[in-house]
CSV table of C-alpha atoms in Angstrom, one decimal:
chain,number,residue,atom,x,y,z
A,819,UNK,CA,4.9,13.8,0.4
A,820,UNK,CA,3.2,13.1,3.8
A,821,UNK,CA,1.1,10.1,4.8
A,822,UNK,CA,-0.6,9.8,7.8
A,823,UNK,CA,-2.1,6.5,9.4
A,824,UNK,CA,-4.9,6.8,11.7
A,825,UNK,CA,-5.3,3.7,14.0
A,826,UNK,CA,-8.7,4.1,15.5
A,827,UNK,CA,-10.9,1.9,17.5
A,828,UNK,CA,-14.8,1.4,15.9
A,829,UNK,CA,-17.9,0.6,17.2
A,830,UNK,CA,-19.4,-1.9,16.5
A,831,UNK,CA,-22.2,-1.6,14.2
A,832,UNK,CA,-22.7,2.1,14.5
A,833,UNK,CA,-22.0,4.0,11.3
A,834,UNK,CA,-23.0,7.3,12.1
A,835,UNK,CA,-20.2,7.8,15.1
A,836,UNK,CA,-17.8,5.6,13.2
A,837,UNK,CA,-18.3,8.3,10.1
A,838,UNK,CA,-18.3,11.5,12.4
A,839,UNK,CA,-14.8,10.1,13.6
A,840,UNK,CA,-13.3,9.4,10.3
A,841,UNK,CA,-14.8,13.7,9.5
A,842,UNK,CA,-12.5,14.9,12.4
A,843,UNK,CA,-9.3,13.7,11.1
A,844,UNK,CA,-9.7,14.9,7.5
A,845,UNK,CA,-10.4,17.7,9.0
A,846,UNK,CA,-8.0,17.8,11.4
A,847,UNK,CA,-4.7,16.3,9.9
A,848,UNK,CA,-3.1,18.0,7.4
A,849,UNK,CA,-1.4,14.9,5.1
A,850,UNK,CA,-1.0,14.4,1.6
A,851,UNK,CA,-2.6,10.3,1.8
A,852,UNK,CA,-4.2,9.6,5.2
A,853,UNK,CA,-5.3,6.0,6.1
A,854,UNK,CA,-7.8,3.8,8.0
A,855,UNK,CA,-8.4,0.8,8.7
A,856,UNK,CA,-10.3,-2.1,7.9
A,857,UNK,CA,-14.1,-1.6,7.8
A,858,UNK,CA,-13.5,1.4,9.3
A,859,UNK,CA,-17.5,3.0,9.7
A,860,UNK,CA,-18.9,-0.3,10.5
A,861,UNK,CA,-16.4,-2.2,13.3
A,862,UNK,CA,-15.9,-5.9,12.1
A,863,UNK,CA,-16.9,-8.8,14.1
A,864,UNK,CA,-19.7,-9.8,12.1
A,865,UNK,CA,-21.1,-13.5,11.6
A,866,UNK,CA,-23.8,-13.1,8.8
A,867,UNK,CA,-24.9,-11.4,5.7
A,868,UNK,CA,-28.3,-10.3,7.4
A,869,UNK,CA,-25.6,-9.0,9.2
A,870,UNK,CA,-23.2,-7.0,7.4
A,871,UNK,CA,-25.2,-6.1,3.4
A,872,UNK,CA,-28.1,-3.2,6.1
A,873,UNK,CA,-24.8,-1.3,6.7
A,874,UNK,CA,-23.3,-1.7,3.0
A,875,UNK,CA,-22.4,1.6,1.1
A,876,UNK,CA,-22.0,1.6,-2.8
A,877,UNK,CA,-19.1,3.5,-4.1
A,878,UNK,CA,-19.8,6.7,-4.6
A,879,UNK,CA,-23.1,6.6,-2.4
A,880,UNK,CA,-23.5,7.6,1.2
A,881,UNK,CA,-19.9,7.8,3.4
A,882,UNK,CA,-18.3,7.5,0.5
A,883,UNK,CA,-19.6,9.8,-1.2
A,884,UNK,CA,-19.3,12.3,2.1
A,885,UNK,CA,-15.2,11.3,2.1
A,886,UNK,CA,-15.0,12.0,-2.2
A,887,UNK,CA,-15.7,15.3,-1.4
A,888,UNK,CA,-13.9,16.1,1.5
A,889,UNK,CA,-10.6,14.2,-0.6
A,890,UNK,CA,-11.6,17.1,-3.4
A,891,UNK,CA,-11.9,19.9,-1.4
A,892,UNK,CA,-8.8,18.7,0.9
A,893,UNK,CA,-7.1,18.7,-1.9
A,894,UNK,CA,-6.2,15.0,-0.3
A,895,UNK,CA,-5.9,10.7,-0.5
A,896,UNK,CA,-8.2,8.9,1.3
A,897,UNK,CA,-8.0,5.2,2.0
A,898,UNK,CA,-10.9,4.1,3.6
A,899,UNK,CA,-12.4,0.4,4.8
A,900,UNK,CA,-15.9,-0.2,4.5
A,901,UNK,CA,-18.5,-2.6,3.5
A,902,UNK,CA,-19.9,-2.3,-0.1
A,903,UNK,CA,-22.8,-2.8,-2.1
A,904,UNK,CA,-21.9,-4.6,-5.9
A,905,UNK,CA,-25.9,-5.3,-7.1
A,906,UNK,CA,-27.1,-8.7,-4.6
A,907,UNK,CA,-22.9,-8.5,-3.7
A,908,UNK,CA,-21.6,-8.2,-0.1
A,909,UNK,CA,-17.5,-6.9,-0.3
A,910,UNK,CA,-15.4,-6.5,2.1
A,911,UNK,CA,-13.8,-3.2,0.7
A,912,UNK,CA,-11.5,0.0,0.3
A,913,UNK,CA,-12.3,3.2,-1.3
A,914,UNK,CA,-8.7,4.7,-2.8
A,915,UNK,CA,-9.7,8.3,-3.7
A,916,UNK,CA,-8.0,11.2,-4.5
A,917,UNK,CA,-8.9,14.9,-5.2
A,918,UNK,CA,-9.9,13.7,-9.0
A,919,UNK,CA,-13.0,11.8,-8.4
A,920,UNK,CA,-12.0,9.8,-11.9
A,921,UNK,CA,-9.3,8.2,-10.1
A,922,UNK,CA,-10.8,7.3,-7.4
A,923,UNK,CA,-11.7,3.3,-7.2
A,924,UNK,CA,-12.8,0.4,-5.3
A,925,UNK,CA,-10.4,-2.6,-4.0
A,926,UNK,CA,-13.1,-6.3,-2.6
A,927,UNK,CA,-10.7,-8.3,-0.6
A,928,UNK,CA,-9.5,-11.2,-2.1
A,929,UNK,CA,-8.2,-13.5,0.3
A,930,UNK,CA,-12.1,-13.3,3.5
A,931,UNK,CA,-10.5,-14.5,7.1
A,932,UNK,CA,-11.8,-16.2,9.5
A,933,UNK,CA,-15.9,-15.7,9.7
A,934,UNK,CA,-15.6,-13.1,6.4
A,935,UNK,CA,-16.5,-15.8,4.6
A,936,UNK,CA,-19.8,-15.7,5.8
A,937,UNK,CA,-20.5,-12.5,5.9
A,938,UNK,CA,-18.9,-10.5,2.0
A,939,UNK,CA,-18.4,-12.2,-0.7
A,940,UNK,CA,-14.6,-13.2,-2.1
A,941,UNK,CA,-13.3,-10.0,-4.1
A,942,UNK,CA,-13.1,-9.9,-7.5
A,943,UNK,CA,-11.2,-6.1,-8.2
A,944,UNK,CA,-7.9,-8.1,-8.3
A,945,UNK,CA,-4.7,-6.4,-7.8
A,946,UNK,CA,-4.3,-3.4,-9.3
A,947,UNK,CA,-2.5,0.3,-8.9
A,948,UNK,CA,-3.5,3.8,-9.9
A,949,UNK,CA,-1.5,6.6,-10.2
A,950,UNK,CA,-1.6,10.6,-9.4
A,951,UNK,CA,0.9,12.3,-11.5
A,952,UNK,CA,-0.6,14.8,-9.3
A,953,UNK,CA,1.2,13.8,-7.1
A,954,UNK,CA,3.8,11.6,-9.6
A,955,UNK,CA,3.1,8.6,-6.9
A,956,UNK,CA,1.4,4.8,-8.1
A,957,UNK,CA,-0.9,3.6,-5.3
A,958,UNK,CA,-1.7,0.0,-4.2
A,959,UNK,CA,-4.0,-1.6,-2.2
A,960,UNK,CA,-4.1,-5.1,-0.6
A,961,UNK,CA,-6.3,-5.6,2.7
A,962,UNK,CA,-5.2,-7.1,6.2
A,963,UNK,CA,-5.9,-10.9,6.2
A,964,UNK,CA,-4.2,-10.4,2.3
A,965,UNK,CA,-0.4,-9.9,3.6
A,966,UNK,CA,0.2,-13.6,4.3
A,967,UNK,CA,-0.2,-14.0,0.1
A,968,UNK,CA,3.5,-13.1,-1.2
A,969,UNK,CA,1.9,-12.6,-4.4
A,970,UNK,CA,-0.3,-10.4,-2.9
A,971,UNK,CA,2.2,-7.6,-2.6
A,972,UNK,CA,4.4,-8.8,-5.4
A,973,UNK,CA,1.9,-8.4,-8.0
A,974,UNK,CA,1.2,-4.4,-6.8
A,975,UNK,CA,5.0,-3.9,-6.6
A,976,UNK,CA,5.0,-5.5,-10.9
A,977,UNK,CA,2.0,-3.3,-11.1
A,978,UNK,CA,4.5,-0.2,-10.8
A,979,UNK,CA,2.9,0.5,-6.4
A,980,UNK,CA,5.3,3.6,-5.1
A,981,UNK,CA,3.3,2.5,-2.1
A,982,UNK,CA,1.0,0.0,-1.5
A,983,UNK,CA,-1.3,0.5,2.0
A,984,UNK,CA,-3.1,-2.1,3.8
A,985,UNK,CA,-6.4,-1.3,6.3
A,986,UNK,CA,-6.3,-3.9,8.6
A,987,UNK,CA,-7.8,-5.5,11.4
A,988,UNK,CA,-5.1,-7.4,12.5
A,989,UNK,CA,-5.3,-10.4,15.3
A,990,UNK,CA,-2.2,-11.5,15.5
A,991,UNK,CA,1.2,-10.3,16.1
A,992,UNK,CA,3.3,-11.9,12.8
A,993,UNK,CA,2.3,-9.8,10.2
A,994,UNK,CA,5.3,-7.9,12.1
A,995,UNK,CA,7.8,-10.5,10.2
A,996,UNK,CA,6.2,-10.3,7.5
A,997,UNK,CA,5.3,-6.9,6.4
A,998,UNK,CA,9.0,-5.8,6.2
A,999,UNK,CA,9.9,-8.4,3.5
A,1000,UNK,CA,6.8,-7.7,2.1
A,1001,UNK,CA,8.9,-4.1,1.5
A,1002,UNK,CA,11.8,-4.9,0.8
A,1003,UNK,CA,11.3,-7.3,-1.8
A,1004,UNK,CA,9.1,-5.2,-3.6
A,1005,UNK,CA,11.2,-2.2,-2.6
A,1006,UNK,CA,7.9,0.0,-2.1
A,1007,UNK,CA,6.7,1.6,0.6
A,1008,UNK,CA,3.8,0.1,2.8
A,1009,UNK,CA,1.6,1.7,5.8
A,1010,UNK,CA,-0.6,-0.7,8.2
A,1011,UNK,CA,-3.3,1.3,10.0
A,1012,UNK,CA,-4.8,-1.5,12.1
A,1013,UNK,CA,-7.4,-0.8,14.9
A,1014,UNK,CA,-7.6,-1.4,18.1
A,1015,UNK,CA,-9.8,-2.6,20.7
A,1016,UNK,CA,-11.9,-5.6,21.0
A,1017,UNK,CA,-15.1,-7.0,19.7
A,1018,UNK,CA,-17.6,-9.8,22.3
A,1019,UNK,CA,-19.9,-11.6,19.1
A,1020,UNK,CA,-21.8,-14.4,21.3
A,1021,UNK,CA,-19.5,-15.5,24.1
A,1022,UNK,CA,-16.2,-14.9,21.7
A,1023,UNK,CA,-14.6,-12.3,21.9
A,1024,UNK,CA,-11.2,-10.9,19.2
A,1025,UNK,CA,-8.6,-8.2,20.0
A,1026,UNK,CA,-7.3,-6.0,17.8
A,1027,UNK,CA,-3.6,-5.1,18.4
A,1028,UNK,CA,-3.0,-2.0,16.7
A,1029,UNK,CA,0.6,-1.6,15.9
A,1030,UNK,CA,0.3,0.3,12.7
A,1031,UNK,CA,2.9,1.4,11.1
A,1032,UNK,CA,5.0,2.9,7.8
A,1033,UNK,CA,7.8,0.5,6.2
A,1034,UNK,CA,10.5,2.3,4.4
A,1035,UNK,CA,11.1,0.5,0.6
A,1036,UNK,CA,14.2,-1.3,2.3
A,1037,UNK,CA,11.9,-3.4,4.8
A,1038,UNK,CA,13.3,-0.5,7.7
A,1039,UNK,CA,10.3,0.7,10.3
A,1040,UNK,CA,9.6,4.6,9.3
A,1041,UNK,CA,6.6,4.8,11.9
A,1042,UNK,CA,4.7,2.7,14.0
A,1043,UNK,CA,1.5,2.9,17.2
A,1044,UNK,CA,1.5,2.0,20.5
A,1045,UNK,CA,-0.8,-1.1,21.1
A,1046,UNK,CA,-3.5,0.0,22.7
A,1047,UNK,CA,-4.3,4.0,21.8
A,1048,UNK,CA,-5.8,6.2,19.6
A,1049,UNK,CA,-3.1,7.5,17.3
A,1050,UNK,CA,-2.5,8.8,14.3
A,1051,UNK,CA,1.2,8.3,13.1
A,1052,UNK,CA,2.7,10.6,10.2
A,1053,UNK,CA,6.3,10.4,7.6
A,1054,UNK,CA,7.3,12.0,4.7
A,1055,UNK,CA,8.1,9.5,1.6
A,1056,UNK,CA,9.4,9.8,-1.4
A,1057,UNK,CA,7.8,7.7,-4.1
A,1058,UNK,CA,10.3,8.0,-7.3
A,1059,UNK,CA,13.2,6.2,-5.0
A,1060,UNK,CA,11.6,3.2,-4.8
A,1061,UNK,CA,11.2,2.7,-8.9
A,1062,UNK,CA,14.6,2.0,-9.5
A,1063,UNK,CA,14.2,-2.1,-8.2
A,1064,UNK,CA,18.6,-2.5,-8.7
A,1065,UNK,CA,20.7,-2.8,-6.0
A,1066,UNK,CA,24.4,-3.3,-7.2
A,1067,UNK,CA,24.9,-2.7,-10.9
A,1068,UNK,CA,24.6,-5.6,-12.4
A,1069,UNK,CA,21.3,-7.1,-9.6
A,1070,UNK,CA,17.3,-6.0,-10.2
A,1071,UNK,CA,15.0,-7.5,-8.4
A,1072,UNK,CA,12.1,-7.5,-11.3
A,1073,UNK,CA,14.1,-8.2,-14.1
A,1074,UNK,CA,16.4,-11.2,-12.3
A,1075,UNK,CA,13.0,-13.1,-12.3
A,1076,UNK,CA,12.5,-16.6,-13.6
A,1077,UNK,CA,8.6,-17.4,-13.6
A,1078,UNK,CA,9.2,-19.1,-16.1
A,1079,UNK,CA,10.9,-21.7,-14.0
A,1080,UNK,CA,8.0,-21.0,-10.8
A,1081,UNK,CA,5.7,-22.7,-9.6
A,1082,UNK,CA,2.0,-22.0,-10.9
């Protein structure tokens, strides 16, 4: 199965430009799964819900409906970060779009970073895994800052994920320490779609550090993008290889857990 991660620099506020960019990538990338960054349709550095709300799409509507149709028509799984409107709430979300739209789902970011708390409601979906029987793959989603919490990836691992996708707008380099561990400790593939570039608001700037990456289930680095360049990285993955959690004849990383002794 072929997996691609897209690294680009979304233009703040400009949904039309960003959406067309995403459409062009989907059309030209010949992969089973394509992952885009966090808030790929709008840019990132907002300061209030008054700014994010007018840019929001409902799941299955607007830009997301366009991407869903492409997923169906081109037989691709597409993961894209966007601003989601659900009733009166606004979420930092990722659409997980399958060729079979009945499988498609939306993950809402659990852990809000920095000024996101002024722009979005806290995610309420929790961590879940979607199984695609046709491709024999189980996919779970987390977004950016979620990586800081081992419980996020572990929840997805226990739920049966073969692949964890992580749309991101990362501004630190320390995630390169943690992501291989998240892959290794859960024996899952882990794909991080980061953006690059700079956004400036009221004399404050955020520099996004690129280096999107795909990690194998043993923690090794399969592919990585540069820090400051529009790039598509692609590799082959074998989801079924993640499912035996044993590493010798006596030990299994999930069966050996003793949650009754862990701090809750």
